Short mmCIF file of N, CA and C in Angstrom, two decimals:
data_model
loop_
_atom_site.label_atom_id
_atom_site.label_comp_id
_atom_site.label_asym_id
_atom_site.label_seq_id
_atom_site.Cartn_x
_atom_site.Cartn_y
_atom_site.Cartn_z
N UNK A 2 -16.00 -27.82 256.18
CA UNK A 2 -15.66 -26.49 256.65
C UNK A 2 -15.26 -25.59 255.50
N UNK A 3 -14.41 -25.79 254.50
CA UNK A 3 -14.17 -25.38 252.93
C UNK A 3 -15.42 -24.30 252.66
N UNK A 4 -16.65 -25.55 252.63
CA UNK A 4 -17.80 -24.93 252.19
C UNK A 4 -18.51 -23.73 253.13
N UNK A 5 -18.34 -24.17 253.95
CA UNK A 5 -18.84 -23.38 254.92
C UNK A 5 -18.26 -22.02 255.03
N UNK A 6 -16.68 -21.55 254.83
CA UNK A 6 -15.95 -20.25 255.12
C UNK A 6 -16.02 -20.03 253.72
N UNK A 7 -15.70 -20.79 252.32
CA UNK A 7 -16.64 -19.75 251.12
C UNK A 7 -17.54 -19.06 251.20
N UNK A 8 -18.91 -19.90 251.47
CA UNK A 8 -19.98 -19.24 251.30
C UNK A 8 -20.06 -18.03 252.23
N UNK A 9 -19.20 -18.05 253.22
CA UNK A 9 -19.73 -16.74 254.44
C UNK A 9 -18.72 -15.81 253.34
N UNK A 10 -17.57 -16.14 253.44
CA UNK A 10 -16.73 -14.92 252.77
C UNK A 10 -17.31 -14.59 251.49
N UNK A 11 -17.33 -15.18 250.48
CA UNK A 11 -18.05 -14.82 248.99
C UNK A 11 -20.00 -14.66 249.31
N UNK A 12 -20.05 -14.50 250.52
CA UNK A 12 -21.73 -14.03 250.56
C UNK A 12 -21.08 -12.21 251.24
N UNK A 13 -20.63 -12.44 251.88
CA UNK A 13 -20.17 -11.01 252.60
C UNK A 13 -19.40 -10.06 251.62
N UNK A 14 -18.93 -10.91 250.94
CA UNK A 14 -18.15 -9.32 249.96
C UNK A 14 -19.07 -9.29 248.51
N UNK A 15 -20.15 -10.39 248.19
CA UNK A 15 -20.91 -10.11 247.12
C UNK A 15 -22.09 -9.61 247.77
N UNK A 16 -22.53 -9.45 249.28
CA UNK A 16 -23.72 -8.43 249.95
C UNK A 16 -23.05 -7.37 250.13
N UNK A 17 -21.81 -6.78 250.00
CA UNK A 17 -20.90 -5.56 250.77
C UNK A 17 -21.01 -4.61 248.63
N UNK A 18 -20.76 -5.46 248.60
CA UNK A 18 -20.59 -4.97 246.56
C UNK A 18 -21.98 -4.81 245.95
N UNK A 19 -22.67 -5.45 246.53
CA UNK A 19 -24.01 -5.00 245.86
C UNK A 19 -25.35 -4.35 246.43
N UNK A 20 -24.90 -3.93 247.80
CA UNK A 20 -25.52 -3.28 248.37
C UNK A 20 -25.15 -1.89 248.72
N UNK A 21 -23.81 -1.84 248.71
CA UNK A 21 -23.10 -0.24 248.57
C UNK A 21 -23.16 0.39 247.32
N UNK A 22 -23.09 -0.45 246.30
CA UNK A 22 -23.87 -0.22 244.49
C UNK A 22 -25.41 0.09 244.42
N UNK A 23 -26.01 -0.53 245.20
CA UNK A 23 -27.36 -0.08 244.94
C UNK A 23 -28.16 0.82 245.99
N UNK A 24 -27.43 1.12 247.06
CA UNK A 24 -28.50 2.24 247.80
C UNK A 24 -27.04 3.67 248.57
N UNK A 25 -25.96 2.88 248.26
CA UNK A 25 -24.75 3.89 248.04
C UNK A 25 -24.17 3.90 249.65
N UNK A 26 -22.92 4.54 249.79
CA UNK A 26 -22.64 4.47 250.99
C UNK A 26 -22.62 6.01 251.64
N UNK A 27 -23.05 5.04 253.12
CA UNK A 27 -23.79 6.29 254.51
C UNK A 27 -23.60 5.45 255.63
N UNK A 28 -24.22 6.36 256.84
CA UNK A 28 -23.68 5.79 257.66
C UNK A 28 -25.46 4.14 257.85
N UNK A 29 -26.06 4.00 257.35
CA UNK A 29 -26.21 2.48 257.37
C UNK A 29 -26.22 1.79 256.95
N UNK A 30 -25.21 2.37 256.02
CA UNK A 30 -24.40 0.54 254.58
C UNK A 30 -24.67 -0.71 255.83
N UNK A 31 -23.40 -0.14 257.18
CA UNK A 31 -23.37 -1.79 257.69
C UNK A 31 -24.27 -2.41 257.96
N UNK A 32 -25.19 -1.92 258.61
CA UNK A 32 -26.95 -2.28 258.91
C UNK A 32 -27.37 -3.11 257.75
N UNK A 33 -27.41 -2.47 256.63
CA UNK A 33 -28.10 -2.92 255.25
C UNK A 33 -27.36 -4.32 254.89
N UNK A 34 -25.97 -4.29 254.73
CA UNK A 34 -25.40 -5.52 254.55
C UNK A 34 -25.61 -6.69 255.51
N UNK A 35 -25.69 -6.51 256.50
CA UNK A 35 -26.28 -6.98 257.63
C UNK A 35 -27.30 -8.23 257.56
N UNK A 36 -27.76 -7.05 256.76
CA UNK A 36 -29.59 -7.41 256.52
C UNK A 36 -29.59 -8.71 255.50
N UNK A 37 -28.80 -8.10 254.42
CA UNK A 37 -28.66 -8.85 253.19
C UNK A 37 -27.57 -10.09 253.50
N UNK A 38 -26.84 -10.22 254.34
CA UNK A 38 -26.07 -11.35 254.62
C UNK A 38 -26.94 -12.15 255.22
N UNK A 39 -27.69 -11.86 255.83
CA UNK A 39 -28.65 -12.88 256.81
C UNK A 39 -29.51 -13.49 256.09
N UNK A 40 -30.18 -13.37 254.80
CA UNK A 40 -30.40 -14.18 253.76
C UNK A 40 -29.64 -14.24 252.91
N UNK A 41 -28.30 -14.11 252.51
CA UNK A 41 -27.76 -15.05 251.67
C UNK A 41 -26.40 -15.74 251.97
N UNK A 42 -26.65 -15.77 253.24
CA UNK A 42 -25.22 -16.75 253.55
C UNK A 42 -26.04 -18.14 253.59
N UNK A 43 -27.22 -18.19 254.25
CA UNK A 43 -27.73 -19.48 254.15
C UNK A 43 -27.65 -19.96 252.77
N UNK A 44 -28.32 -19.26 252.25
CA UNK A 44 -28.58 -19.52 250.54
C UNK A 44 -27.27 -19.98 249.76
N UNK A 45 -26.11 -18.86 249.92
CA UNK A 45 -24.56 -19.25 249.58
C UNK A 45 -24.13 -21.10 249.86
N UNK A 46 -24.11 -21.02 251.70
CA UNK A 46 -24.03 -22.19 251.81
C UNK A 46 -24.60 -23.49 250.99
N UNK A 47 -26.05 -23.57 250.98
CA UNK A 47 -26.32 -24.06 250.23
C UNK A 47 -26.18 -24.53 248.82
N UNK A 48 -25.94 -23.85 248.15
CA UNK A 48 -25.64 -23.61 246.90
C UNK A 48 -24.28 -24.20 247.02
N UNK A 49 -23.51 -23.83 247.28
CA UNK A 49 -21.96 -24.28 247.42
C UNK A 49 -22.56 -26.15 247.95
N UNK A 50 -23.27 -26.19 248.78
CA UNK A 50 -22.97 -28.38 248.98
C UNK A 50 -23.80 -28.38 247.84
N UNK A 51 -24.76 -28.21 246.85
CA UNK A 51 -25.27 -28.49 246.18
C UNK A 51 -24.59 -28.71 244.72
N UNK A 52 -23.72 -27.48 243.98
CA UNK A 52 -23.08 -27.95 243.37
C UNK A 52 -21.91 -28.22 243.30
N UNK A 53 -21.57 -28.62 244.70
CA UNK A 53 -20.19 -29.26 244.51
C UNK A 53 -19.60 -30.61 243.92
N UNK A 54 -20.63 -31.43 243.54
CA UNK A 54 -20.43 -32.17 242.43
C UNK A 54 -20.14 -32.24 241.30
N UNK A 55 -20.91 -31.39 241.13
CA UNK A 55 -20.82 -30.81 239.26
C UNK A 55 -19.65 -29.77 239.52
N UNK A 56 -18.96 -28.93 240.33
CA UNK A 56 -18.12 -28.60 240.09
C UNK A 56 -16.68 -29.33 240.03
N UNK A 57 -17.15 -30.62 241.09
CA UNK A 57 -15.77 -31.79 241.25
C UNK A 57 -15.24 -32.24 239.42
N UNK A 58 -16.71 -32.28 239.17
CA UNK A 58 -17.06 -33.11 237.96
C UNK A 58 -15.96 -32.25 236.67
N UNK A 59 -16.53 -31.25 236.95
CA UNK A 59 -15.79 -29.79 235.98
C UNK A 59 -14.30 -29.69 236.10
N UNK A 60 -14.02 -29.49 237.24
CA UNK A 60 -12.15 -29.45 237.46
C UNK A 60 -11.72 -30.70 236.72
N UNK A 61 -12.44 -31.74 236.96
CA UNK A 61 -11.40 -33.02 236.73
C UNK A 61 -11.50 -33.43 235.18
N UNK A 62 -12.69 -32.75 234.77
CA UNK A 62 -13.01 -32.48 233.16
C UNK A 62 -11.54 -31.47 232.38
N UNK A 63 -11.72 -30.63 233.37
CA UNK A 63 -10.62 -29.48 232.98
C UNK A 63 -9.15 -29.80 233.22
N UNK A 64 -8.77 -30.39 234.08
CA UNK A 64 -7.93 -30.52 234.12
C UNK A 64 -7.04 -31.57 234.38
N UNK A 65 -7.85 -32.97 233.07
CA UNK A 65 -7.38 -34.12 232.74
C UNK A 65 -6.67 -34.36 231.56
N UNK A 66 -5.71 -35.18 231.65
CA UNK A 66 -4.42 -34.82 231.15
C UNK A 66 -4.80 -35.71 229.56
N UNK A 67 -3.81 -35.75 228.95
CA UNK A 67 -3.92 -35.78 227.52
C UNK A 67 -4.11 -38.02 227.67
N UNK A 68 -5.38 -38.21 226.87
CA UNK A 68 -4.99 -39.40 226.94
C UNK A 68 -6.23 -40.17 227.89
#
């Protein structure tokens, strides 16, 4: 579930940020984001079970103690 409410939240405010940046805001930003969430929350999701290994891998790289 972790994975699952990242990817919706960090797909919705990186489709809300880069779609009000690139065609500006009016009244059918929400429409447009809309649009653009509906292909990349799948995609988000994905991406998030995919490298969540290599990111396990990374924290415990980072933040292993002396020794």
């Amino acid at each position: 579930m972790f994975a699952f409410y990242m990817a919706a939240i960090m797909a919705l405010l990186m489709c809300t940020v880069i779609t009000a940046s690139n065609t500006g805001l009016d009244r059918g930003l929400p429409a447009r984001i809309l649009h653009a969430y509906a292909l990349a929350m799948p995609v988000a999701f994905g991406c998030v079970l995919l490298v969540r290994p290599l990111v396990a891998r990374l924290v415990r790289w980072s933040v292993r103690g002396p020794g």
